[in-house]
Amino acid sequence: MATAARKTAVSGSVKEAVYVWQGKDRQGKIVSGEMRANGESVVNATLRRQGIMVTKVKKRSFSSGKKITDKDITLFTRQLATMMKAGVPLLQSFEIVAKGHANPSVSKLLLDIRGDVETGTSLNQAFRKYPLYFDALFCNLVSAGEQAGILEDLLARLATYKEKTLAIKAKIKSALFYPISILVVAFVVTSVIMIWVVPAFKEVFTSFGADLPAPTLMVMAISDFFVANWYLIFGGLFAALYIFFQSWRRSPKVQHFMDRTLLKAPIFGDVIRKATIARWTRTLATMFSAGVPLVESLDSVGGASGNAVYVDATKKIQNEVSTGTSLTAAMQNANVFPSMVTQMVAIGEESGALDSMLSKVADFYEAEVDEAVASLSSLMEPLIMAILGVLIGGLVIAMYLPIFKLGAVV
């Protein structure tokens, strides 16, 4: 398939689009391709200068796709690395991946990047135009690969890094999903009981004309509060959760407080700390093995850890390393890494195999996360069952106590 060159003079006031064209070359052979341009007239003029008689030009439409996720970017990175290792040219690799992707949003993104590269922009600069999807670590590694002529190797290493990072995040989410979902269901069931079931029992108990037990009176009082203020309870709860999560995302102070609190949490804190150390060491190992200088590597490491406490610690480590302090000493001064990690880093610095040692530390802590999540799941099941038993069972007993009392009187 022949692909026409894109017009280099781009007007800033007109938004470019992708056009699919078909025509005949000087020998009368039918050719077709795609071109990014400011309009159909630009496509026709460009192709005529190439000696192609255009028969059809159509603007390529992109249906609104789903949101682009980290999983989409990881899959694209792996596919691009695989095709480049197989000898497929870069532009053709982009076109193949874009056309074969199920998400139209990803296809449009990749074709836009391909268009930038086609005009002479370096690949890392094209990626830097989309910081929402390609972070500094991604762009820095691609830049190192372009400069050293080993782009396909670094893309494969970057894909492996992103796959391992996604796997750790998935394990943490799976560990948190089960208890949170159970608590949400318990709240919904309790609300239904309080709003609809307890009032029905209240009408029956009122006809008894006898004193009700204290647990029953307490449950009925809570039920009256739910019935009278259900819109305030649900509205206030959803508003509080929305404000809390928005503050967590946008306020540095809230992020620091929550990240510090999560690391100290009695059950989940140890798992989160191990996952954070695994990401930190994996990121530094990937950057350092790609030939990125240590001080520059630390620029991307803190953000990749995903925890504000480790972001601050990384900045402190970077400042000390830039003044001549060894990485081991700087990490010890940060007081956020176990002694095993600093000892492995010391061995790596002494032997000149820092990237290898960091990778081994990352492998160790990723295995630790796997074991911790498995044990956490087995621990949470009886704990959650006990909580649900006390909550739901207590409500049932409180509402049946008057019936038992009435039976005893009869």
XYZ file of C-alpha atoms in Angstrom:
410
model
C 0.000 0.000 0.000
C 1.446 3.338 -0.986
C 1.272 6.061 1.598
C 1.647 9.674 0.550
C 3.859 12.035 2.445
C 2.163 14.434 4.740
C 2.196 18.115 3.939
C 4.853 19.823 6.020
C 3.402 23.319 6.146
C 0.739 23.091 8.803
C -1.649 25.891 9.513
C -2.089 26.422 13.253
C -5.657 27.671 12.857
C -7.011 24.588 11.070
C -7.199 21.278 12.843
C -5.700 18.390 10.922
C -7.544 15.156 10.221
C -6.758 11.762 8.721
C -7.969 11.272 5.122
C -8.242 7.956 3.312
C -7.528 8.319 -0.393
C -7.567 6.186 -3.522
C -6.233 6.893 -7.011
C -4.039 5.847 -9.942
C -0.316 6.416 -10.393
C 1.476 7.282 -13.650
C 1.439 3.627 -14.753
C -2.331 3.386 -14.178
C -1.936 1.187 -11.128
C -4.555 1.631 -8.399
C -2.949 2.900 -5.188
C -4.398 3.964 -1.857
C -3.281 5.238 1.504
C -3.856 7.674 4.344
C -2.718 11.242 4.865
C -2.932 13.775 7.683
C -3.871 17.166 6.268
C -5.896 20.337 6.862
C -8.537 19.456 4.256
C -9.426 17.491 1.139
C -7.967 20.184 -1.138
C -4.572 19.791 0.542
C -4.740 16.025 0.014
C -5.610 16.440 -3.683
C -2.858 19.009 -4.249
C -0.210 16.922 -2.491
C -1.097 13.748 -4.402
C -1.199 15.562 -7.765
C 2.355 16.761 -7.177
C 3.324 13.110 -6.676
C 1.763 12.180 -10.013
C -1.269 10.442 -8.547
C -4.707 10.997 -10.109
C -7.084 11.000 -7.147
C -10.391 9.178 -7.529
C -11.637 9.180 -3.936
C -10.837 11.133 -0.757
C -12.730 10.547 2.479
C -12.155 11.863 5.952
C -11.552 9.022 8.362
C -14.050 9.155 11.214
C -13.263 7.906 14.692
C -16.161 6.745 16.809
C -16.007 7.862 20.417
C -14.073 5.141 22.166
C -13.500 4.214 25.749
C -11.048 5.955 28.031
C -7.401 5.109 27.353
C -6.038 3.106 30.281
C -2.591 2.046 31.451
C -3.421 -1.426 30.165
C -3.937 -0.024 26.649
C -0.570 1.764 26.743
C 1.153 -1.361 28.088
C -0.325 -3.528 25.336
C 0.699 -0.982 22.691
C 4.266 -0.888 24.054
C 4.558 -4.672 23.942
C 3.133 -4.860 20.403
C 5.399 -2.070 19.144
C 8.487 -3.727 20.673
C 7.559 -7.112 19.188
C 7.043 -5.745 15.664
C 10.202 -3.651 15.703
C 12.217 -6.683 16.842
C 10.666 -8.572 13.925
C 12.024 -5.916 11.536
C 8.767 -4.051 10.831
C 9.466 -0.322 10.175
C 8.372 2.095 12.914
C 5.660 3.913 10.940
C 4.194 0.669 9.646
C 4.231 -0.753 13.179
C 2.200 2.215 14.406
C -0.286 1.774 11.576
C -0.716 -1.960 12.236
C -1.246 -1.495 15.976
C -3.620 1.447 15.474
C -5.830 -0.354 12.964
C -5.904 -3.532 15.021
C -6.831 -1.951 18.352
C -10.369 -2.416 19.644
C -10.514 1.028 21.291
C -11.008 3.854 18.734
C -9.492 6.365 21.172
C -6.210 4.424 21.176
C -6.287 4.142 17.372
C -6.670 7.900 17.006
C -3.882 8.571 19.519
C -1.460 6.240 17.733
C -2.266 7.665 14.300
C -1.685 11.182 15.639
C 1.715 10.129 17.003
C 2.505 8.375 13.718
C 1.713 11.589 11.844
C 4.117 13.560 14.041
C 6.894 11.001 13.525
C 6.224 10.991 9.787
C 7.031 14.717 9.608
C 10.440 14.218 11.233
C 9.624 14.571 14.922
C 11.565 12.168 17.129
C 9.534 9.418 18.749
C 10.156 10.602 22.309
C 9.134 14.167 21.398
C 5.946 12.834 19.807
C 5.176 10.925 23.005
C 5.864 14.025 25.130
C 2.922 15.796 23.459
C 0.618 13.403 25.343
C 1.787 13.496 28.993
C -1.554 12.118 30.152
C -0.653 8.745 28.622
C 3.158 8.787 28.419
C 4.934 9.891 31.584
C 8.491 11.215 31.920
C 9.862 7.724 32.591
C 8.351 6.382 29.358
C 9.650 9.300 27.280
C 13.115 9.248 28.867
C 13.561 5.544 28.132
C 12.410 5.996 24.538
C 14.833 8.908 24.179
C 17.692 6.771 25.538
C 16.771 3.995 23.117
C 16.740 6.361 20.132
C 20.118 7.846 21.039
C 21.764 4.451 21.621
C 20.124 2.769 18.612
C 18.484 0.074 20.758
C 14.905 1.357 20.687
C 13.323 -2.088 20.276
C 15.254 -3.475 23.278
C 14.258 -0.590 25.526
C 10.635 -0.778 24.379
C 10.619 -4.478 25.336
C 12.154 -3.630 28.717
C 9.642 -0.811 29.170
C 6.764 -3.164 28.316
C 8.004 -5.687 30.891
C 8.256 -2.925 33.497
C 4.717 -1.691 32.814
C 3.326 -5.246 32.876
C 4.880 -5.911 36.277
C 3.664 -2.560 37.611
C 0.130 -3.284 36.403
C 0.262 -6.723 38.023
C 1.175 -5.208 41.409
C -1.592 -2.612 41.150
C -4.090 -5.341 40.252
C -3.076 -7.380 43.305
C -3.496 -4.385 45.620
C -6.892 -3.600 44.107
C -8.024 -7.217 44.466
C -6.957 -7.197 48.122
C -8.980 -4.038 48.784
C -11.972 -4.819 46.562
C -13.363 -7.727 48.548
C -13.663 -6.061 51.974
C -14.863 -2.768 50.492
C -17.552 -4.474 48.401
C -18.735 -6.479 51.415
C -18.956 -3.344 53.564
C -20.905 -1.528 50.827
C -23.366 -4.428 50.551
C -23.690 -4.530 54.337
C -24.499 -0.807 54.415
C -27.120 -1.179 51.668
C -28.750 -4.185 53.375
C -28.769 -2.401 56.735
C -30.324 0.688 55.138
C -33.075 -1.414 53.523
C -33.815 -3.084 56.849
C -33.908 0.249 58.677
C -36.111 2.040 56.128
C -38.597 -0.689 55.179
C -38.400 -3.731 57.450
C -38.111 -2.208 60.932
C -41.104 0.180 60.461
C -43.269 -2.844 59.611
C -42.178 -4.536 62.849
C -42.793 -1.267 64.731
C -46.470 -1.257 63.724
C -46.850 -4.813 65.009
C -45.066 -4.076 68.307
C -47.185 -0.963 68.905
C -50.305 -3.158 69.075
C -48.730 -5.267 71.861
C -49.199 -2.498 74.406
C -46.193 -3.718 76.421
C -42.771 -2.352 77.220
C -40.198 -3.218 74.559
C -36.619 -4.360 75.296
C -33.878 -1.724 75.195
C -32.132 -3.205 72.069
C -35.429 -3.093 70.191
C -36.086 0.524 71.208
C -32.572 1.512 70.092
C -32.987 -0.138 66.673
C -36.407 1.505 66.244
C -34.944 4.913 67.114
C -32.192 4.422 64.504
C -34.841 3.333 61.999
C -36.894 6.489 62.655
C -33.775 8.574 62.026
C -33.109 6.717 58.734
C -36.701 7.141 57.559
C -36.781 10.849 58.423
C -33.337 11.713 57.056
C -32.535 9.076 54.425
C -31.857 11.702 51.730
C -29.445 13.548 54.039
C -27.654 10.305 54.980
C -27.159 9.072 51.418
C -26.581 12.526 49.945
C -24.143 13.492 52.686
C -22.293 10.184 52.382
C -21.865 10.449 48.606
C -20.901 14.138 48.851
C -18.345 13.405 51.584
C -16.812 10.562 49.551
C -16.666 12.717 46.410
C -15.033 15.656 48.232
C -12.615 13.310 49.993
C -11.416 11.582 46.807
C -11.183 14.877 44.897
C -9.102 16.344 47.724
C -6.944 13.216 47.755
C -6.254 13.614 44.042
C -5.644 17.378 43.975
C -4.401 18.461 47.383
C -0.724 17.650 48.149
C -1.383 17.952 51.893
C -4.215 15.410 51.770
C -2.093 13.097 49.584
C 0.775 13.193 52.068
C -1.544 12.560 54.998
C -3.368 9.652 53.329
C -0.213 8.029 51.930
C 1.451 8.246 55.334
C -1.684 6.848 57.004
C -1.956 3.959 54.522
C 1.650 2.928 55.177
C 0.843 2.751 58.914
C -2.465 0.900 58.491
C -2.508 -2.256 60.649
C -3.606 -4.765 58.000
C -2.976 -3.233 54.574
C -0.004 -1.005 55.415
C 2.609 -3.743 55.069
C 1.261 -4.822 51.668
C 1.197 -1.233 50.380
C 4.754 -0.614 51.611
C 6.066 -3.755 49.870
C 4.277 -2.865 46.638
C 5.684 0.674 46.767
C 9.258 -0.572 47.307
C 8.813 -3.070 44.461
C 7.721 -0.298 42.067
C 10.504 2.022 43.273
C 13.301 -0.504 42.778
C 11.845 -1.816 39.504
C 11.671 1.709 38.070
C 15.216 2.604 39.112
C 16.541 -0.709 37.754
C 14.818 -0.136 34.404
C 16.094 3.438 34.077
C 19.646 2.670 35.196
C 19.984 -0.406 32.960
C 18.892 1.735 29.991
C 21.951 3.927 30.508
C 20.137 6.884 32.068
C 22.419 8.572 34.663
C 21.485 7.882 38.279
C 20.557 11.463 39.186
C 18.325 11.772 36.110
C 16.811 8.347 36.786
C 15.711 9.467 40.232
C 13.594 12.204 38.603
C 11.134 9.553 37.412
C 11.463 7.058 40.251
C 9.609 8.976 42.960
C 6.478 9.588 40.904
C 6.424 5.990 39.699
C 6.343 4.734 43.304
C 2.808 6.072 43.664
C 3.265 7.237 47.271
C 3.904 10.822 48.414
C 6.146 9.651 51.277
C 8.486 7.951 48.812
C 8.298 10.923 46.435
C 9.699 13.171 49.177
C 12.285 10.547 50.131
C 13.390 10.246 46.489
C 13.889 14.001 46.189
C 16.061 13.895 49.308
C 18.039 10.941 47.920
C 18.503 12.721 44.587
C 19.847 15.860 46.276
C 22.347 13.836 48.313
C 23.472 11.719 45.340
C 23.999 14.853 43.229
C 26.434 16.153 45.875
C 28.530 12.982 45.823
C 26.830 10.816 48.454
C 26.528 7.137 47.548
C 23.069 5.800 46.757
C 23.265 3.401 49.696
C 24.021 6.159 52.210
C 21.322 8.405 50.755
C 18.721 5.622 50.993
C 19.720 4.905 54.585
C 19.329 8.588 55.462
C 15.815 8.589 53.976
C 14.628 6.042 56.605
C 11.935 4.528 54.373
C 13.751 1.405 53.115
C 14.327 -1.857 55.030
C 17.932 -2.818 55.754
C 17.728 -5.681 53.248
C 17.105 -3.209 50.414
C 19.989 -0.918 51.351
C 22.337 -3.893 51.793
C 21.465 -5.215 48.324
C 22.002 -1.742 46.855
C 25.387 -1.535 48.616
C 26.417 -4.862 47.084
C 25.266 -3.648 43.687
C 27.271 -0.441 43.941
C 30.413 -2.271 45.048
C 30.146 -4.937 42.320
C 29.057 -2.557 39.539
C 25.790 -4.469 39.047
C 23.356 -2.008 40.603
C 20.608 -2.587 38.026
C 20.783 -6.362 38.543
C 20.564 -6.042 42.329
C 17.671 -3.614 42.109
C 15.831 -6.040 39.806
C 16.353 -8.844 42.331
C 14.999 -6.646 45.121
C 11.966 -5.841 42.971
C 11.410 -9.557 42.229
C 11.646 -10.357 45.945
C 9.114 -7.740 46.994
C 6.737 -8.603 44.152
C 6.754 -12.204 45.438
C 6.196 -10.840 48.957
C 3.171 -8.894 47.704
C 1.754 -12.078 46.139
C 2.073 -13.975 49.408
C 0.751 -11.069 51.489
C -2.338 -10.665 49.290
C -3.055 -14.405 49.463
C -2.748 -14.469 53.265
C -4.713 -11.244 53.545
C -7.633 -12.724 51.622
C -7.761 -15.765 53.906
C -7.559 -13.485 56.963
C -10.241 -11.047 55.800
C -12.910 -13.667 55.069
C -13.566 -14.774 58.699
C -13.160 -11.188 59.920
C -15.768 -9.880 57.479
C -18.110 -12.767 58.257
C -17.835 -11.929 61.960
C -18.633 -8.256 61.287
C -21.633 -9.149 59.131
C -22.815 -11.700 61.707
C -22.707 -9.154 64.518
C -24.372 -6.433 62.421
C -27.153 -8.368 60.711
C -27.558 -10.890 63.527
C -27.817 -8.099 66.105
C -30.581 -6.407 64.113
C -32.531 -9.666 63.767
C -32.212 -10.503 67.477
C -33.229 -6.979 68.509
C -36.392 -7.161 66.403
C -37.331 -10.676 67.565
C -36.802 -10.071 71.299
C -40.360 -8.677 71.791
C -41.783 -11.767 70.057
C -39.803 -14.044 72.381
C -40.970 -11.982 75.387
C -44.585 -12.250 74.227
C -44.230 -16.017 73.825
C -42.890 -16.327 77.360
C -45.847 -14.362 78.734
C -48.336 -16.548 76.879
